[in-house]
PDB file of C-alpha atoms in Angstrom:
ATOM      1  CA  UNK J   1     -14.986   8.666 -12.844  1.00  0.00           C
ATOM      2  CA  UNK J   2     -13.360  10.462 -10.659  1.00  0.00           C
ATOM      3  CA  UNK J   3     -13.239   6.712  -7.620  1.00  0.00           C
ATOM      4  CA  UNK J   4     -10.707   9.684  -5.791  1.00  0.00           C
ATOM      5  CA  UNK J   5     -12.763  12.054  -5.133  1.00  0.00           C
ATOM      6  CA  UNK J   6     -15.814  11.900  -2.569  1.00  0.00           C
ATOM      7  CA  UNK J   7     -19.003  11.272  -4.153  1.00  0.00           C
ATOM      8  CA  UNK J   8     -17.328   9.734  -7.642  1.00  0.00           C
ATOM      9  CA  UNK J   9     -17.865  13.234  -9.988  1.00  0.00           C
ATOM     10  CA  UNK J  10     -17.595  12.532 -13.409  1.00  0.00           C
ATOM     11  CA  UNK J  11     -14.662  15.007 -15.145  1.00  0.00           C
ATOM     12  CA  UNK J  12     -11.404  15.351 -17.679  1.00  0.00           C
ATOM     13  CA  UNK J  13      -8.426  12.371 -16.977  1.00  0.00           C
ATOM     14  CA  UNK J  14      -5.737  13.256 -15.963  1.00  0.00           C
ATOM     15  CA  UNK J  15      -2.661  12.237 -16.770  1.00  0.00           C
ATOM     16  CA  UNK J  16       0.821  13.227 -15.580  1.00  0.00           C
ATOM     17  CA  UNK J  17      -0.701  16.409 -14.469  1.00  0.00           C
ATOM     18  CA  UNK J  18      -2.463  16.643 -18.046  1.00  0.00           C
ATOM     19  CA  UNK J  19      -5.456  16.561 -19.352  1.00  0.00           C
ATOM     20  CA  UNK J  20      -6.511  12.965 -20.818  1.00  0.00           C
ATOM     21  CA  UNK J  21      -7.135  12.630 -24.701  1.00  0.00           C
ATOM     22  CA  UNK J  22      -8.296   9.416 -26.560  1.00  0.00           C
ATOM     23  CA  UNK J  23      -6.581   9.311 -29.961  1.00  0.00           C
ATOM     24  CA  UNK J  24      -7.817   9.251 -33.876  1.00  0.00           C
ATOM     25  CA  UNK J  25      -7.215   5.650 -34.368  1.00  0.00           C
ATOM     26  CA  UNK J  26      -7.436   5.694 -38.549  1.00  0.00           C
ATOM     27  CA  UNK J  27     -10.459   5.450 -39.730  1.00  0.00           C
ATOM     28  CA  UNK J  28     -11.918   6.034 -36.468  1.00  0.00           C
ATOM     29  CA  UNK J  29     -12.208   9.562 -34.695  1.00  0.00           C
ATOM     30  CA  UNK J  30     -12.591   9.684 -31.127  1.00  0.00           C
ATOM     31  CA  UNK J  31     -14.768   6.525 -29.626  1.00  0.00           C
ATOM     32  CA  UNK J  32     -16.486   4.761 -31.140  1.00  0.00           C
ATOM     33  CA  UNK J  33     -19.844   3.876 -29.771  1.00  0.00           C
ATOM     34  CA  UNK J  34     -20.914   5.954 -26.289  1.00  0.00           C
ATOM     35  CA  UNK J  35     -18.433   4.686 -23.662  1.00  0.00           C
ATOM     36  CA  UNK J  36     -19.457   4.202 -20.260  1.00  0.00           C
ATOM     37  CA  UNK J  37     -19.289   2.149 -16.971  1.00  0.00           C
ATOM     38  CA  UNK J  38     -22.413   0.527 -15.055  1.00  0.00           C
ATOM     39  CA  UNK J  39     -22.717   1.716 -11.391  1.00  0.00           C
ATOM     40  CA  UNK J  40     -22.261  -0.738  -8.106  1.00  0.00           C
ATOM     41  CA  UNK J  41     -19.004  -2.606  -9.900  1.00  0.00           C
ATOM     42  CA  UNK J  42     -15.561  -2.871  -9.094  1.00  0.00           C
ATOM     43  CA  UNK J  43     -13.001  -4.242 -11.526  1.00  0.00           C
ATOM     44  CA  UNK J  44     -11.151  -5.422  -8.168  1.00  0.00           C
ATOM     45  CA  UNK J  45      -6.723  -4.814  -8.178  1.00  0.00           C
ATOM     46  CA  UNK J  46      -6.481  -7.221  -5.688  1.00  0.00           C
ATOM     47  CA  UNK J  47      -8.283 -10.439  -7.438  1.00  0.00           C
ATOM     48  CA  UNK J  48      -6.558 -12.708 -10.435  1.00  0.00           C
ATOM     49  CA  UNK J  49      -9.630 -13.058 -12.641  1.00  0.00           C
ATOM     50  CA  UNK J  50      -9.187 -17.119 -13.295  1.00  0.00           C
ATOM     51  CA  UNK J  51     -10.193 -15.984 -17.347  1.00  0.00           C
ATOM     52  CA  UNK J  52      -7.195 -13.293 -17.984  1.00  0.00           C
ATOM     53  CA  UNK J  53      -5.035 -13.991 -14.715  1.00  0.00           C
ATOM     54  CA  UNK J  54      -4.734 -10.646 -13.745  1.00  0.00           C
ATOM     55  CA  UNK J  55      -6.026  -8.566 -11.298  1.00  0.00           C
ATOM     56  CA  UNK J  56      -8.914  -5.693 -12.173  1.00  0.00           C
ATOM     57  CA  UNK J  57      -7.929  -2.095 -12.719  1.00  0.00           C
ATOM     58  CA  UNK J  58     -10.088  -1.069 -10.069  1.00  0.00           C
ATOM     59  CA  UNK J  59     -12.406   0.846 -11.996  1.00  0.00           C
ATOM     60  CA  UNK J  60     -16.061  -0.195 -12.667  1.00  0.00           C
ATOM     61  CA  UNK J  61     -16.611  -2.638 -15.674  1.00  0.00           C
ATOM     62  CA  UNK J  62     -16.839  -0.242 -18.677  1.00  0.00           C
ATOM     63  CA  UNK J  63     -19.711  -0.831 -21.090  1.00  0.00           C
ATOM     64  CA  UNK J  64     -19.220   0.400 -25.683  1.00  0.00           C
ATOM     65  CA  UNK J  65     -23.487   1.369 -26.280  1.00  0.00           C
ATOM     66  CA  UNK J  66     -23.730   1.033 -30.330  1.00  0.00           C
ATOM     67  CA  UNK J  67     -26.751   2.399 -29.567  1.00  0.00           C
ATOM     68  CA  UNK J  68     -27.259   4.885 -32.939  1.00  0.00           C
ATOM     69  CA  UNK J  69     -27.795   7.600 -30.671  1.00  0.00           C
ATOM     70  CA  UNK J  70     -24.984   9.935 -29.090  1.00  0.00           C
ATOM     71  CA  UNK J  71     -25.676  10.292 -25.796  1.00  0.00           C
ATOM     72  CA  UNK J  72     -24.110  13.662 -23.530  1.00  0.00           C
ATOM     73  CA  UNK J  73     -21.520  12.673 -20.358  1.00  0.00           C
ATOM     74  CA  UNK J  74     -23.095  11.513 -17.166  1.00  0.00           C
ATOM     75  CA  UNK J  75     -26.455  10.447 -19.239  1.00  0.00           C
ATOM     76  CA  UNK J  76     -27.886   7.751 -17.782  1.00  0.00           C
ATOM     77  CA  UNK J  77     -29.139   4.440 -20.474  1.00  0.00           C
ATOM     78  CA  UNK J  78     -31.151   1.259 -19.753  1.00  0.00           C
ATOM     79  CA  UNK J  79     -28.679  -0.727 -22.047  1.00  0.00           C
ATOM     80  CA  UNK J  80     -29.871  -4.525 -23.230  1.00  0.00           C
ATOM     81  CA  UNK J  81     -26.136  -6.729 -22.327  1.00  0.00           C
ATOM     82  CA  UNK J  82     -25.351  -8.439 -25.673  1.00  0.00           C
ATOM     83  CA  UNK J  83     -21.868  -9.576 -24.841  1.00  0.00           C
ATOM     84  CA  UNK J  84     -18.756  -9.006 -23.974  1.00  0.00           C
ATOM     85  CA  UNK J  85     -14.649  -8.660 -25.245  1.00  0.00           C
ATOM     86  CA  UNK J  86     -11.450 -10.191 -21.903  1.00  0.00           C
ATOM     87  CA  UNK J  87      -9.382  -7.055 -22.660  1.00  0.00           C
ATOM     88  CA  UNK J  88      -6.457  -7.112 -20.626  1.00  0.00           C
ATOM     89  CA  UNK J  89      -4.444  -3.259 -20.437  1.00  0.00           C
ATOM     90  CA  UNK J  90      -1.261  -2.803 -19.864  1.00  0.00           C
ATOM     91  CA  UNK J  91      -1.059  -6.229 -17.352  1.00  0.00           C
ATOM     92  CA  UNK J  92      -4.743  -5.463 -15.767  1.00  0.00           C
ATOM     93  CA  UNK J  93      -7.966  -7.359 -16.734  1.00  0.00           C
ATOM     94  CA  UNK J  94     -10.447  -4.278 -17.887  1.00  0.00           C
ATOM     95  CA  UNK J  95     -13.676  -6.265 -18.886  1.00  0.00           C
ATOM     96  CA  UNK J  96     -15.896  -4.327 -22.393  1.00  0.00           C
ATOM     97  CA  UNK J  97     -19.725  -5.132 -21.948  1.00  0.00           C
ATOM     98  CA  UNK J  98     -21.006  -4.775 -25.652  1.00  0.00           C
ATOM     99  CA  UNK J  99     -24.493  -3.542 -24.716  1.00  0.00           C
ATOM    100  CA  UNK J 100     -27.491  -1.503 -26.617  1.00  0.00           C
ATOM    101  CA  UNK J 101     -29.627   1.121 -25.322  1.00  0.00           C
ATOM    102  CA  UNK J 102     -32.809  -0.504 -24.823  1.00  0.00           C
ATOM    103  CA  UNK J 103     -34.597   2.446 -26.557  1.00  0.00           C
ATOM    104  CA  UNK J 104     -32.703   1.479 -29.395  1.00  0.00           C
ATOM    105  CA  UNK J 105     -34.812   1.377 -33.089  1.00  0.00           C
ATOM    106  CA  UNK J 106     -32.554  -2.063 -32.942  1.00  0.00           C
ATOM    107  CA  UNK J 107     -32.457  -3.117 -29.863  1.00  0.00           C
ATOM    108  CA  UNK J 108     -35.146  -5.529 -30.479  1.00  0.00           C
ATOM    109  CA  UNK J 109     -34.091  -7.024 -33.649  1.00  0.00           C
ATOM    110  CA  UNK J 110     -30.032  -7.314 -31.655  1.00  0.00           C
ATOM    111  CA  UNK J 111     -29.335 -10.496 -29.823  1.00  0.00           C
ATOM    112  CA  UNK J 112     -25.271 -11.488 -30.849  1.00  0.00           C
ATOM    113  CA  UNK J 113     -22.409 -10.381 -33.492  1.00  0.00           C
ATOM    114  CA  UNK J 114     -24.828 -10.627 -36.732  1.00  0.00           C
ATOM    115  CA  UNK J 115     -25.995  -7.033 -36.607  1.00  0.00           C
ATOM    116  CA  UNK J 116     -23.964  -4.674 -37.516  1.00  0.00           C
ATOM    117  CA  UNK J 117     -21.079  -6.192 -39.797  1.00  0.00           C
ATOM    118  CA  UNK J 118     -17.788  -5.255 -38.950  1.00  0.00           C
ATOM    119  CA  UNK J 119     -18.057  -2.794 -36.382  1.00  0.00           C
ATOM    120  CA  UNK J 120     -17.256  -5.925 -33.406  1.00  0.00           C
ATOM    121  CA  UNK J 121     -14.232  -6.246 -35.709  1.00  0.00           C
ATOM    122  CA  UNK J 122     -13.670  -2.415 -34.995  1.00  0.00           C
ATOM    123  CA  UNK J 123     -13.952  -2.493 -31.859  1.00  0.00           C
ATOM    124  CA  UNK J 124     -11.308  -5.194 -30.752  1.00  0.00           C
ATOM    125  CA  UNK J 125      -9.097  -2.991 -33.905  1.00  0.00           C
ATOM    126  CA  UNK J 126      -9.813   0.416 -31.404  1.00  0.00           C
ATOM    127  CA  UNK J 127      -9.761  -1.017 -28.162  1.00  0.00           C
ATOM    128  CA  UNK J 128      -5.656  -3.146 -29.042  1.00  0.00           C
ATOM    129  CA  UNK J 129      -4.413   0.008 -30.453  1.00  0.00           C
ATOM    130  CA  UNK J 130      -5.707   3.180 -28.448  1.00  0.00           C
ATOM    131  CA  UNK J 131      -2.635   3.616 -27.006  1.00  0.00           C
ATOM    132  CA  UNK J 132      -0.304   2.890 -29.181  1.00  0.00           C
ATOM    133  CA  UNK J 133      -0.177   6.356 -30.407  1.00  0.00           C
ATOM    134  CA  UNK J 134       1.349   7.305 -26.764  1.00  0.00           C
ATOM    135  CA  UNK J 135       4.459   5.629 -26.805  1.00  0.00           C
ATOM    136  CA  UNK J 136       2.882   1.806 -24.955  1.00  0.00           C
ATOM    137  CA  UNK J 137       2.012  -1.413 -26.694  1.00  0.00           C
ATOM    138  CA  UNK J 138      -0.353  -3.619 -28.027  1.00  0.00           C
ATOM    139  CA  UNK J 139      -3.008  -4.442 -26.166  1.00  0.00           C
ATOM    140  CA  UNK J 140      -4.293  -7.893 -25.847  1.00  0.00           C
ATOM    141  CA  UNK J 141      -7.076  -9.732 -25.148  1.00  0.00           C
ATOM    142  CA  UNK J 142      -8.409 -13.650 -23.795  1.00  0.00           C
ATOM    143  CA  UNK J 143      -9.612 -15.354 -26.346  1.00  0.00           C
ATOM    144  CA  UNK J 144      -8.125 -14.421 -29.024  1.00  0.00           C
ATOM    145  CA  UNK J 145     -10.459 -11.363 -29.103  1.00  0.00           C
ATOM    146  CA  UNK J 146     -13.283 -13.167 -29.509  1.00  0.00           C
ATOM    147  CA  UNK J 147     -16.438 -11.828 -28.391  1.00  0.00           C
ATOM    148  CA  UNK J 148     -18.389 -13.484 -25.509  1.00  0.00           C
ATOM    149  CA  UNK J 149     -22.186 -14.189 -25.108  1.00  0.00           C
ATOM    150  CA  UNK J 150     -24.302 -12.288 -23.005  1.00  0.00           C
ATOM    151  CA  UNK J 151     -24.858 -15.335 -20.690  1.00  0.00           C
ATOM    152  CA  UNK J 152     -20.744 -15.271 -19.809  1.00  0.00           C
ATOM    153  CA  UNK J 153     -20.582 -11.038 -19.861  1.00  0.00           C
ATOM    154  CA  UNK J 154     -23.969 -11.278 -17.313  1.00  0.00           C
ATOM    155  CA  UNK J 155     -22.080 -13.130 -15.180  1.00  0.00           C
ATOM    156  CA  UNK J 156     -19.012 -11.066 -15.282  1.00  0.00           C
ATOM    157  CA  UNK J 157     -21.072  -7.959 -14.184  1.00  0.00           C
ATOM    158  CA  UNK J 158     -22.780 -10.072 -11.160  1.00  0.00           C
ATOM    159  CA  UNK J 159     -19.117 -10.575 -10.439  1.00  0.00           C
ATOM    160  CA  UNK J 160     -17.556  -7.375 -10.838  1.00  0.00           C
ATOM    161  CA  UNK J 161     -21.200  -6.799  -8.870  1.00  0.00           C
ATOM    162  CA  UNK J 162     -20.282  -8.889  -5.606  1.00  0.00           C
ATOM    163  CA  UNK J 163     -16.615  -7.140  -5.454  1.00  0.00           C
ATOM    164  CA  UNK J 164     -18.578  -3.405  -4.599  1.00  0.00           C
ATOM    165  CA  UNK J 165     -20.334  -4.667  -2.481  1.00  0.00           C
ATOM    166  CA  UNK J 166     -17.041  -6.350  -0.602  1.00  0.00           C
ATOM    167  CA  UNK J 167     -15.674  -2.620  -1.541  1.00  0.00           C
ATOM    168  CA  UNK J 168     -19.031  -0.303   0.153  1.00  0.00           C
ATOM    169  CA  UNK J 169     -18.525  -2.873   3.205  1.00  0.00           C
ATOM    170  CA  UNK J 170     -15.564  -3.090   3.794  1.00  0.00           C
ATOM    171  CA  UNK J 171     -14.930  -6.351   2.880  1.00  0.00           C
ATOM    172  CA  UNK J 172     -11.916  -5.328   0.439  1.00  0.00           C
ATOM    173  CA  UNK J 173      -9.090  -2.598   0.259  1.00  0.00           C
ATOM    174  CA  UNK J 174     -10.431   0.520  -2.283  1.00  0.00           C
ATOM    175  CA  UNK J 175      -6.952   1.959  -1.283  1.00  0.00           C
ATOM    176  CA  UNK J 176      -7.532   5.298  -2.692  1.00  0.00           C
ATOM    177  CA  UNK J 177     -11.783   4.787  -4.133  1.00  0.00           C
ATOM    178  CA  UNK J 178     -13.198   7.370  -2.476  1.00  0.00           C
ATOM    179  CA  UNK J 179     -16.862   5.568  -1.241  1.00  0.00           C
ATOM    180  CA  UNK J 180     -18.491   7.822   0.114  1.00  0.00           C
ATOM    181  CA  UNK J 181     -22.017   7.804  -0.920  1.00  0.00           C
ATOM    182  CA  UNK J 182     -26.069   8.434  -0.082  1.00  0.00           C
ATOM    183  CA  UNK J 183     -27.882   5.132  -0.950  1.00  0.00           C
ATOM    184  CA  UNK J 184     -26.286   2.055   0.148  1.00  0.00           C
ATOM    185  CA  UNK J 185     -27.587   1.445   4.029  1.00  0.00           C
ATOM    186  CA  UNK J 186     -25.583  -0.465   6.102  1.00  0.00           C
ATOM    187  CA  UNK J 187     -21.726   0.702   4.776  1.00  0.00           C
ATOM    188  CA  UNK J 188     -19.662   2.338   6.766  1.00  0.00           C
ATOM    189  CA  UNK J 189     -19.165   5.240   4.006  1.00  0.00           C
ATOM    190  CA  UNK J 190     -22.826   5.649   4.235  1.00  0.00           C
ATOM    191  CA  UNK J 191     -23.446   9.804   4.739  1.00  0.00           C
ATOM    192  CA  UNK J 192     -27.032  12.665   4.744  1.00  0.00           C
ATOM    193  CA  UNK J 193     -27.652  13.638   1.918  1.00  0.00           C
ATOM    194  CA  UNK J 194     -27.314  16.874   3.608  1.00  0.00           C
ATOM    195  CA  UNK J 195     -23.590  16.455   3.548  1.00  0.00           C
ATOM    196  CA  UNK J 196     -23.491  15.553   0.555  1.00  0.00           C
ATOM    197  CA  UNK J 197     -24.999  17.937  -0.580  1.00  0.00           C
ATOM    198  CA  UNK J 198     -22.135  20.426   1.554  1.00  0.00           C
ATOM    199  CA  UNK J 199     -19.393  17.614  -0.392  1.00  0.00           C
ATOM    200  CA  UNK J 200     -20.803  19.485  -3.832  1.00  0.00           C
ATOM    201  CA  UNK J 201     -20.762  22.413  -2.061  1.00  0.00           C
ATOM    202  CA  UNK J 202     -17.151  22.127  -1.293  1.00  0.00           C
TER     203      UNK J 202
END
């Protein structure tokens, strides 16, 4: 999600002028879930999280969707929240919501971490090591990498939604984030659909 471009298009990430790819973390190939984000959330980099002791990572909150179907980029998926992992990534709070698509065959059965044995442990390992191939140190976690439950996750989502609302109403400093939108009436960044169409065309 290119937050520094108007209307935040989905594009391949660029770091230091080069296209960014995710490394294979043995024994995995690429991402081990569908990786996405919750719209209308923001991890405020000017707010120190009282749980992790670190500021937010300036992005929407991330979601690892553990369903059986491989999703395509930009697909909008309704999910059932299962829990959350408190990753501290290069000194920034970077919550990872664990969820499953509501239309997944297992969605009704899964309520916590008893299903899919080994999957959550693999998720912790993946996030611990995924930047090591780039020469960076291992990441660490609050709560010793323990997953917090659905209720805890929902509170994190609610708080990041409040930070997003503050951002969209100029009550928080978003720095270089572009907040142009067509849906949030009352936001000073709200524009007409015609304006948005012209941005997309350009």
